[in-house]
Short mmCIF file of N, CA and C in Angstrom, two decimals:
data_model
loop_
_atom_site.label_atom_id
_atom_site.label_comp_id
_atom_site.label_asym_id
_atom_site.label_seq_id
_atom_site.Cartn_x
_atom_site.Cartn_y
_atom_site.Cartn_z
N MET Z 158 12.07 3.67 -7.44
CA MET Z 158 11.04 4.68 -7.39
C MET Z 158 10.57 4.84 -5.96
N ARG Z 159 10.35 6.04 -5.52
CA ARG Z 159 9.90 6.32 -4.17
C ARG Z 159 8.44 6.77 -4.22
N LEU Z 160 7.64 6.22 -3.32
CA LEU Z 160 6.23 6.57 -3.26
C LEU Z 160 5.92 7.15 -1.89
N SER Z 161 4.94 8.01 -1.80
CA SER Z 161 4.61 8.63 -0.52
C SER Z 161 3.92 7.63 0.39
N LEU Z 162 3.83 7.96 1.67
CA LEU Z 162 3.21 7.11 2.67
C LEU Z 162 1.79 6.73 2.29
N THR Z 163 1.06 7.66 1.72
CA THR Z 163 -0.34 7.40 1.41
C THR Z 163 -0.55 6.56 0.17
N THR Z 164 0.53 6.20 -0.50
CA THR Z 164 0.36 5.44 -1.74
C THR Z 164 0.92 4.04 -1.66
N LEU Z 165 0.97 3.49 -0.40
CA LEU Z 165 1.58 2.18 -0.22
C LEU Z 165 0.72 1.03 -0.73
N PHE Z 166 -0.42 1.34 -1.19
CA PHE Z 166 -1.37 0.28 -1.45
C PHE Z 166 -1.87 0.21 -2.90
N PHE Z 167 -1.76 -0.84 -3.95
CA PHE Z 167 -2.65 -1.11 -5.10
C PHE Z 167 -2.25 -1.80 -6.44
N LEU Z 168 -3.26 -2.94 -7.86
CA LEU Z 168 -2.99 -3.40 -9.31
C LEU Z 168 -3.40 -4.58 -10.22
N ALA Z 169 -3.01 -5.41 -11.79
CA ALA Z 169 -2.73 -6.69 -12.54
C ALA Z 169 -3.16 -6.95 -13.98
N ALA Z 170 -3.75 -8.18 -14.71
CA ALA Z 170 -3.69 -8.46 -16.18
C ALA Z 170 -4.58 -9.53 -16.84
N GLY Z 171 -4.55 -9.80 -18.20
CA GLY Z 171 -4.89 -10.92 -19.06
C GLY Z 171 -6.32 -11.14 -19.47
N THR Z 172 -6.70 -12.39 -19.69
CA THR Z 172 -8.06 -12.76 -20.03
C THR Z 172 -8.90 -12.63 -18.77
N ALA Z 173 -10.23 -12.75 -18.90
CA ALA Z 173 -11.10 -12.56 -17.74
C ALA Z 173 -10.74 -13.51 -16.60
N ALA Z 174 -10.62 -14.79 -16.87
CA ALA Z 174 -10.30 -15.75 -15.81
C ALA Z 174 -8.89 -15.51 -15.28
N HIS Z 175 -7.96 -15.26 -16.18
CA HIS Z 175 -6.58 -15.01 -15.78
C HIS Z 175 -6.49 -13.71 -14.98
N ALA Z 176 -7.20 -12.69 -15.42
CA ALA Z 176 -7.19 -11.40 -14.71
C ALA Z 176 -7.74 -11.58 -13.30
N ASP Z 177 -8.80 -12.35 -13.16
CA ASP Z 177 -9.36 -12.59 -11.83
C ASP Z 177 -8.34 -13.30 -10.94
N ALA Z 178 -7.65 -14.29 -11.48
CA ALA Z 178 -6.63 -14.99 -10.70
C ALA Z 178 -5.49 -14.04 -10.32
N LEU Z 179 -5.08 -13.19 -11.25
CA LEU Z 179 -4.03 -12.22 -10.94
C LEU Z 179 -4.51 -11.21 -9.91
N PHE Z 180 -5.75 -10.75 -10.04
CA PHE Z 180 -6.26 -9.80 -9.05
C PHE Z 180 -6.34 -10.46 -7.68
N ASP Z 181 -6.80 -11.71 -7.63
CA ASP Z 181 -6.86 -12.42 -6.35
C ASP Z 181 -5.47 -12.51 -5.72
N ARG Z 182 -4.48 -12.82 -6.54
CA ARG Z 182 -3.10 -12.89 -6.04
C ARG Z 182 -2.63 -11.52 -5.57
N TYR Z 183 -2.96 -10.49 -6.35
CA TYR Z 183 -2.62 -9.12 -5.98
C TYR Z 183 -3.26 -8.74 -4.65
N PHE Z 184 -4.54 -9.03 -4.51
CA PHE Z 184 -5.25 -8.65 -3.29
C PHE Z 184 -4.70 -9.39 -2.08
N ALA Z 185 -4.38 -10.68 -2.23
CA ALA Z 185 -3.77 -11.44 -1.14
C ALA Z 185 -2.41 -10.86 -0.77
N ALA Z 186 -1.64 -10.47 -1.77
CA ALA Z 186 -0.33 -9.84 -1.51
C ALA Z 186 -0.52 -8.50 -0.82
N GLN Z 187 -1.52 -7.76 -1.24
CA GLN Z 187 -1.81 -6.46 -0.63
C GLN Z 187 -2.18 -6.64 0.85
N GLN Z 188 -2.99 -7.66 1.14
CA GLN Z 188 -3.38 -7.93 2.53
C GLN Z 188 -2.16 -8.30 3.38
N ALA Z 189 -1.30 -9.15 2.85
CA ALA Z 189 -0.10 -9.56 3.59
C ALA Z 189 0.82 -8.36 3.84
N TYR Z 190 1.00 -7.54 2.82
CA TYR Z 190 1.83 -6.35 2.96
C TYR Z 190 1.23 -5.39 3.98
N GLU Z 191 -0.06 -5.21 3.92
CA GLU Z 191 -0.73 -4.31 4.87
C GLU Z 191 -0.56 -4.81 6.31
N ARG Z 192 -0.74 -6.10 6.54
CA ARG Z 192 -0.55 -6.65 7.90
C ARG Z 192 0.88 -6.40 8.37
N HIS Z 193 1.85 -6.60 7.48
CA HIS Z 193 3.27 -6.42 7.79
C HIS Z 193 3.56 -4.96 8.16
N VAL Z 194 3.08 -4.04 7.35
CA VAL Z 194 3.29 -2.61 7.59
C VAL Z 194 2.59 -2.17 8.88
N ASN Z 195 1.35 -2.60 9.05
CA ASN Z 195 0.59 -2.21 10.24
C ASN Z 195 1.26 -2.72 11.52
N ALA Z 196 1.80 -3.94 11.48
CA ALA Z 196 2.51 -4.47 12.64
C ALA Z 196 3.74 -3.62 12.96
N PHE Z 197 4.44 -3.16 11.93
CA PHE Z 197 5.58 -2.27 12.13
C PHE Z 197 5.14 -0.98 12.83
N TYR Z 198 4.09 -0.35 12.31
CA TYR Z 198 3.60 0.90 12.92
C TYR Z 198 3.26 0.71 14.39
N ILE Z 199 2.53 -0.33 14.70
CA ILE Z 199 2.07 -0.54 16.07
C ILE Z 199 3.23 -0.92 16.99
N ALA Z 200 4.18 -1.70 16.49
CA ALA Z 200 5.34 -2.06 17.31
C ALA Z 200 6.15 -0.82 17.67
N ARG Z 201 6.27 0.11 16.75
CA ARG Z 201 7.05 1.32 16.99
C ARG Z 201 6.27 2.38 17.75
N VAL Z 202 4.97 2.45 17.50
CA VAL Z 202 4.13 3.49 18.12
C VAL Z 202 2.85 2.81 18.64
N PRO Z 203 2.90 2.29 19.86
CA PRO Z 203 1.74 1.57 20.39
C PRO Z 203 0.44 2.39 20.38
N ALA Z 204 0.54 3.71 20.42
CA ALA Z 204 -0.66 4.56 20.38
C ALA Z 204 -1.42 4.41 19.05
N LEU Z 205 -0.78 3.82 18.04
CA LEU Z 205 -1.45 3.60 16.75
C LEU Z 205 -2.35 2.36 16.75
N GLU Z 206 -2.27 1.56 17.81
CA GLU Z 206 -3.13 0.37 17.92
C GLU Z 206 -4.59 0.79 17.76
N GLY Z 207 -5.27 0.15 16.85
CA GLY Z 207 -6.68 0.47 16.59
C GLY Z 207 -6.90 1.68 15.70
N LYS Z 208 -5.82 2.34 15.31
CA LYS Z 208 -5.94 3.54 14.49
C LYS Z 208 -5.31 3.38 13.10
N VAL Z 209 -4.52 2.35 12.93
CA VAL Z 209 -3.91 2.10 11.62
C VAL Z 209 -5.01 1.55 10.71
N PRO Z 210 -5.28 2.22 9.61
CA PRO Z 210 -6.37 1.76 8.74
C PRO Z 210 -6.11 0.38 8.15
N THR Z 211 -7.17 -0.36 7.99
CA THR Z 211 -7.11 -1.62 7.27
C THR Z 211 -7.72 -1.33 5.90
N PHE Z 212 -6.88 -0.86 5.00
CA PHE Z 212 -7.35 -0.44 3.69
C PHE Z 212 -8.02 -1.57 2.92
N THR Z 213 -7.51 -2.79 3.08
CA THR Z 213 -8.08 -3.90 2.31
C THR Z 213 -9.50 -4.25 2.76
N GLU Z 214 -9.95 -3.67 3.87
CA GLU Z 214 -11.32 -3.90 4.34
C GLU Z 214 -12.23 -2.70 4.09
N ASP Z 215 -11.70 -1.60 3.62
CA ASP Z 215 -12.49 -0.40 3.38
C ASP Z 215 -12.96 -0.38 1.92
N PRO Z 216 -14.28 -0.28 1.69
CA PRO Z 216 -14.78 -0.29 0.31
C PRO Z 216 -14.18 0.79 -0.59
N ARG Z 217 -13.90 1.96 -0.03
CA ARG Z 217 -13.30 3.03 -0.84
C ARG Z 217 -11.89 2.64 -1.28
N ALA Z 218 -11.12 2.06 -0.38
CA ALA Z 218 -9.76 1.64 -0.72
C ALA Z 218 -9.80 0.42 -1.65
N GLN Z 219 -10.77 -0.45 -1.47
CA GLN Z 219 -10.91 -1.59 -2.38
C GLN Z 219 -11.17 -1.09 -3.80
N GLU Z 220 -11.95 -0.04 -3.91
CA GLU Z 220 -12.21 0.55 -5.23
C GLU Z 220 -10.92 1.10 -5.83
N ILE Z 221 -10.09 1.74 -5.01
CA ILE Z 221 -8.79 2.23 -5.47
C ILE Z 221 -7.94 1.06 -5.96
N MET Z 222 -7.95 -0.03 -5.20
CA MET Z 222 -7.15 -1.19 -5.59
C MET Z 222 -7.61 -1.74 -6.94
N GLY Z 223 -8.91 -1.81 -7.15
CA GLY Z 223 -9.43 -2.26 -8.44
C GLY Z 223 -9.04 -1.31 -9.56
N CYS Z 224 -9.14 -0.02 -9.29
CA CYS Z 224 -8.76 0.99 -10.28
C CYS Z 224 -7.28 0.88 -10.61
N THR Z 225 -6.47 0.72 -9.58
CA THR Z 225 -5.03 0.60 -9.78
C THR Z 225 -4.70 -0.66 -10.58
N PHE Z 226 -5.34 -1.75 -10.22
CA PHE Z 226 -5.16 -3.02 -10.95
C PHE Z 226 -5.45 -2.80 -12.44
N ASP Z 227 -6.58 -2.21 -12.72
CA ASP Z 227 -6.96 -1.96 -14.12
C ASP Z 227 -5.98 -1.02 -14.81
N TYR Z 228 -5.59 0.05 -14.12
CA TYR Z 228 -4.67 1.02 -14.72
C TYR Z 228 -3.33 0.37 -15.06
N ILE Z 229 -2.77 -0.37 -14.10
CA ILE Z 229 -1.48 -1.01 -14.33
C ILE Z 229 -1.61 -2.04 -15.46
N ARG Z 230 -2.65 -2.84 -15.42
CA ARG Z 230 -2.85 -3.85 -16.47
C ARG Z 230 -3.00 -3.20 -17.84
N ASP Z 231 -3.79 -2.13 -17.89
CA ASP Z 231 -4.05 -1.48 -19.17
C ASP Z 231 -2.81 -0.76 -19.72
N THR Z 232 -1.97 -0.23 -18.84
CA THR Z 232 -0.82 0.54 -19.33
C THR Z 232 0.45 -0.28 -19.46
N THR Z 233 0.55 -1.40 -18.72
CA THR Z 233 1.81 -2.16 -18.74
C THR Z 233 1.64 -3.62 -19.14
N GLY Z 234 0.41 -4.07 -19.21
CA GLY Z 234 0.16 -5.47 -19.53
C GLY Z 234 0.47 -6.39 -18.36
N GLU Z 235 0.51 -7.66 -18.65
CA GLU Z 235 0.73 -8.66 -17.61
C GLU Z 235 2.09 -8.50 -16.94
N GLU Z 236 3.10 -8.09 -17.69
CA GLU Z 236 4.45 -7.91 -17.12
C GLU Z 236 4.43 -6.92 -15.95
N GLY Z 237 3.78 -5.79 -16.14
CA GLY Z 237 3.70 -4.80 -15.08
C GLY Z 237 2.88 -5.28 -13.90
N ALA Z 238 1.76 -5.95 -14.20
CA ALA Z 238 0.91 -6.47 -13.14
C ALA Z 238 1.67 -7.47 -12.29
N LEU Z 239 2.37 -8.37 -12.93
CA LEU Z 239 3.15 -9.36 -12.19
C LEU Z 239 4.30 -8.71 -11.43
N GLY Z 240 4.87 -7.65 -11.99
CA GLY Z 240 5.93 -6.92 -11.30
C GLY Z 240 5.44 -6.34 -9.98
N LEU Z 241 4.27 -5.75 -9.99
CA LEU Z 241 3.73 -5.18 -8.77
C LEU Z 241 3.36 -6.26 -7.76
N ILE Z 242 2.75 -7.32 -8.23
CA ILE Z 242 2.38 -8.42 -7.34
C ILE Z 242 3.63 -9.01 -6.68
N THR Z 243 4.63 -9.27 -7.47
CA THR Z 243 5.88 -9.83 -6.93
C THR Z 243 6.52 -8.89 -5.93
N TRP Z 244 6.51 -7.59 -6.24
CA TRP Z 244 7.07 -6.61 -5.31
C TRP Z 244 6.32 -6.65 -3.98
N LEU Z 245 4.99 -6.68 -4.02
CA LEU Z 245 4.20 -6.74 -2.78
C LEU Z 245 4.49 -8.01 -2.00
N GLU Z 246 4.53 -9.14 -2.70
CA GLU Z 246 4.81 -10.41 -2.02
C GLU Z 246 6.18 -10.38 -1.35
N ASP Z 247 7.17 -9.87 -2.05
CA ASP Z 247 8.51 -9.78 -1.47
C ASP Z 247 8.54 -8.78 -0.32
N ALA Z 248 7.90 -7.64 -0.49
CA ALA Z 248 7.90 -6.60 0.55
C ALA Z 248 7.21 -7.08 1.82
N ALA Z 249 6.22 -7.94 1.67
CA ALA Z 249 5.51 -8.47 2.84
C ALA Z 249 6.38 -9.40 3.68
N ARG Z 250 7.47 -9.88 3.09
CA ARG Z 250 8.40 -10.78 3.79
C ARG Z 250 9.71 -10.10 4.19
N THR Z 251 9.86 -8.84 3.84
CA THR Z 251 11.11 -8.13 4.10
C THR Z 251 11.02 -7.36 5.41
N GLU Z 252 12.06 -7.47 6.21
CA GLU Z 252 12.09 -6.77 7.49
C GLU Z 252 12.00 -5.26 7.27
N ILE Z 253 11.15 -4.62 8.05
CA ILE Z 253 11.04 -3.16 8.02
C ILE Z 253 11.82 -2.64 9.21
N LYS Z 254 12.90 -1.93 8.92
CA LYS Z 254 13.75 -1.40 9.98
C LYS Z 254 13.43 0.05 10.29
N SER Z 255 12.85 0.74 9.32
CA SER Z 255 12.58 2.17 9.45
C SER Z 255 11.49 2.53 8.45
N LEU Z 256 10.83 3.63 8.68
CA LEU Z 256 9.80 4.11 7.76
C LEU Z 256 10.35 4.28 6.35
N THR Z 257 11.63 4.58 6.25
CA THR Z 257 12.22 4.75 4.91
C THR Z 257 12.18 3.47 4.10
N ASP Z 258 12.09 2.32 4.75
CA ASP Z 258 12.00 1.05 4.02
C ASP Z 258 10.67 0.91 3.29
N LEU Z 259 9.68 1.71 3.66
CA LEU Z 259 8.37 1.66 3.00
C LEU Z 259 8.31 2.56 1.79
N GLY Z 260 9.30 3.39 1.59
CA GLY Z 260 9.25 4.41 0.55
C GLY Z 260 9.61 3.95 -0.84
N THR Z 261 9.95 2.69 -1.00
CA THR Z 261 10.29 2.22 -2.33
C THR Z 261 9.14 1.41 -2.90
N GLY Z 262 9.03 1.44 -4.19
CA GLY Z 262 7.98 0.69 -4.87
C GLY Z 262 8.59 -0.19 -5.92
N PRO Z 263 7.75 -0.81 -6.71
CA PRO Z 263 8.27 -1.70 -7.75
C PRO Z 263 9.07 -0.94 -8.80
N GLU Z 264 9.99 -1.64 -9.41
CA GLU Z 264 10.75 -1.06 -10.52
C GLU Z 264 10.15 -1.53 -11.83
N GLY Z 265 10.62 -0.99 -12.91
CA GLY Z 265 10.16 -1.41 -14.23
C GLY Z 265 8.81 -0.82 -14.58
N PRO Z 266 8.07 -1.51 -15.43
CA PRO Z 266 6.80 -0.96 -15.93
C PRO Z 266 5.79 -0.61 -14.84
N ALA Z 267 5.66 -1.45 -13.83
CA ALA Z 267 4.69 -1.17 -12.76
C ALA Z 267 5.09 0.09 -12.00
N GLY Z 268 6.37 0.22 -11.69
CA GLY Z 268 6.83 1.41 -10.98
C GLY Z 268 6.62 2.66 -11.79
N ASP Z 269 6.91 2.57 -13.08
CA ASP Z 269 6.72 3.72 -13.96
C ASP Z 269 5.25 4.13 -14.04
N ALA Z 270 4.35 3.17 -13.96
CA ALA Z 270 2.92 3.46 -14.10
C ALA Z 270 2.25 3.84 -12.79
N MET Z 271 2.90 3.61 -11.65
CA MET Z 271 2.25 3.85 -10.36
C MET Z 271 1.82 5.30 -10.17
N LEU Z 272 2.65 6.25 -10.54
CA LEU Z 272 2.25 7.65 -10.35
C LEU Z 272 1.00 7.99 -11.16
N GLY Z 273 0.89 7.46 -12.36
CA GLY Z 273 -0.30 7.65 -13.16
C GLY Z 273 -1.51 7.02 -12.51
N ALA Z 274 -1.34 5.83 -11.95
CA ALA Z 274 -2.44 5.15 -11.26
C ALA Z 274 -2.86 5.92 -10.02
N ILE Z 275 -1.91 6.43 -9.28
CA ILE Z 275 -2.22 7.19 -8.07
C ILE Z 275 -3.08 8.40 -8.43
N ASP Z 276 -2.73 9.08 -9.49
CA ASP Z 276 -3.49 10.24 -9.94
C ASP Z 276 -4.85 9.83 -10.48
N ALA Z 277 -4.88 8.86 -11.37
CA ALA Z 277 -6.12 8.44 -12.03
C ALA Z 277 -7.13 7.86 -11.04
N CYS Z 278 -6.66 7.26 -9.97
CA CYS Z 278 -7.54 6.58 -9.02
C CYS Z 278 -7.84 7.41 -7.78
N ASN Z 279 -7.37 8.66 -7.74
CA ASN Z 279 -7.62 9.56 -6.60
C ASN Z 279 -7.12 8.97 -5.29
N THR Z 280 -6.00 8.29 -5.36
CA THR Z 280 -5.46 7.54 -4.22
C THR Z 280 -5.11 8.42 -3.03
N VAL Z 281 -4.43 9.50 -3.25
CA VAL Z 281 -3.95 10.32 -2.13
C VAL Z 281 -5.12 10.88 -1.33
N GLU Z 282 -6.07 11.49 -1.99
CA GLU Z 282 -7.21 12.10 -1.29
C GLU Z 282 -7.98 11.07 -0.47
N ILE Z 283 -8.27 9.94 -1.06
CA ILE Z 283 -9.08 8.93 -0.37
C ILE Z 283 -8.31 8.28 0.77
N THR Z 284 -7.03 7.95 0.58
CA THR Z 284 -6.28 7.34 1.67
C THR Z 284 -6.08 8.32 2.83
N GLN Z 285 -5.88 9.60 2.52
CA GLN Z 285 -5.77 10.59 3.59
C GLN Z 285 -7.08 10.71 4.35
N GLU Z 286 -8.19 10.66 3.64
CA GLU Z 286 -9.51 10.71 4.27
C GLU Z 286 -9.68 9.53 5.23
N ILE Z 287 -9.34 8.34 4.77
CA ILE Z 287 -9.46 7.14 5.61
C ILE Z 287 -8.54 7.24 6.83
N MET Z 288 -7.30 7.69 6.63
CA MET Z 288 -6.36 7.81 7.75
C MET Z 288 -6.83 8.84 8.77
N ALA Z 289 -7.48 9.90 8.31
CA ALA Z 289 -8.02 10.90 9.24
C ALA Z 289 -9.19 10.31 10.03
N GLU Z 290 -10.04 9.58 9.37
CA GLU Z 290 -11.22 8.99 10.02
C GLU Z 290 -10.85 8.01 11.12
N THR Z 291 -9.78 7.25 10.94
CA THR Z 291 -9.40 6.24 11.93
C THR Z 291 -8.62 6.83 13.11
N GLY Z 292 -8.19 8.08 12.98
CA GLY Z 292 -7.37 8.69 14.02
C GLY Z 292 -5.88 8.50 13.80
N PHE Z 293 -5.53 7.82 12.72
CA PHE Z 293 -4.12 7.57 12.40
C PHE Z 293 -3.36 8.89 12.25
N MET Z 294 -3.91 9.81 11.49
CA MET Z 294 -3.21 11.08 11.23
C MET Z 294 -3.02 11.89 12.50
N GLU Z 295 -4.00 11.84 13.40
CA GLU Z 295 -3.88 12.57 14.66
C GLU Z 295 -2.69 12.05 15.47
N VAL Z 296 -2.59 10.73 15.60
CA VAL Z 296 -1.46 10.15 16.34
C VAL Z 296 -0.16 10.37 15.58
N PHE Z 297 -0.20 10.16 14.27
CA PHE Z 297 0.99 10.27 13.43
C PHE Z 297 1.62 11.65 13.53
N SER Z 298 0.82 12.67 13.72
CA SER Z 298 1.33 14.05 13.77
C SER Z 298 1.85 14.47 15.14
N GLN Z 299 1.75 13.61 16.13
CA GLN Z 299 2.21 13.96 17.48
C GLN Z 299 3.74 13.96 17.54
N PRO Z 300 4.29 14.80 18.42
CA PRO Z 300 5.76 14.85 18.56
C PRO Z 300 6.34 13.48 18.92
N GLY Z 301 7.44 13.15 18.32
CA GLY Z 301 8.15 11.92 18.61
C GLY Z 301 7.73 10.72 17.78
N VAL Z 302 6.55 10.79 17.17
CA VAL Z 302 6.08 9.64 16.39
C VAL Z 302 6.96 9.41 15.17
N MET Z 303 7.24 10.46 14.44
CA MET Z 303 8.08 10.31 13.24
C MET Z 303 9.47 9.81 13.62
N ASP Z 304 10.01 10.31 14.72
CA ASP Z 304 11.33 9.85 15.17
C ASP Z 304 11.30 8.35 15.47
N ALA Z 305 10.23 7.89 16.12
CA ALA Z 305 10.11 6.46 16.45
C ALA Z 305 10.03 5.61 15.18
N LEU Z 306 9.37 6.11 14.17
CA LEU Z 306 9.21 5.37 12.93
C LEU Z 306 10.46 5.41 12.05
N MET Z 307 11.20 6.50 12.15
CA MET Z 307 12.39 6.66 11.31
C MET Z 307 13.62 5.98 11.92
N ALA Z 308 13.61 5.74 13.22
CA ALA Z 308 14.77 5.12 13.87
C ALA Z 308 15.00 3.73 13.31
N SER Z 309 16.24 3.42 12.99
CA SER Z 309 16.59 2.09 12.50
C SER Z 309 16.92 1.22 13.68
N GLU Z 310 16.10 0.23 13.93
CA GLU Z 310 16.35 -0.67 15.07
C GLU Z 310 16.68 -2.04 14.60
#
């Protein structure tokens, strides 16, 4: 499944204590993935330094993450939640060679439910708003930036 740039972030499952543990694991995986992706952006486009949003620190994005967690858990159960968490953990350790490497998401139940979560949680509008506020979109739209990100090095 392919997801847009603005939907790289969010999900999980079970009883209250178990759900909290899964959400904590999900959030830690989200933070690791975000650091990995942000490092890629800055390495390729130094002008993005200080402009790449830290979604895991923004209350609006944290709300999206909670919404996504609930949506995935409610629609796919623990299997889907664990699928997304595992995908994030693996993706945080996988070399990013090009922007196209960021375009894939989890497979199976979590992947199938992601588009519904993106819509239900207003993910695109809010992430675009955050990216505009940080100046990310301004730099991202400059000539040559997309070429630098798409080049396989």
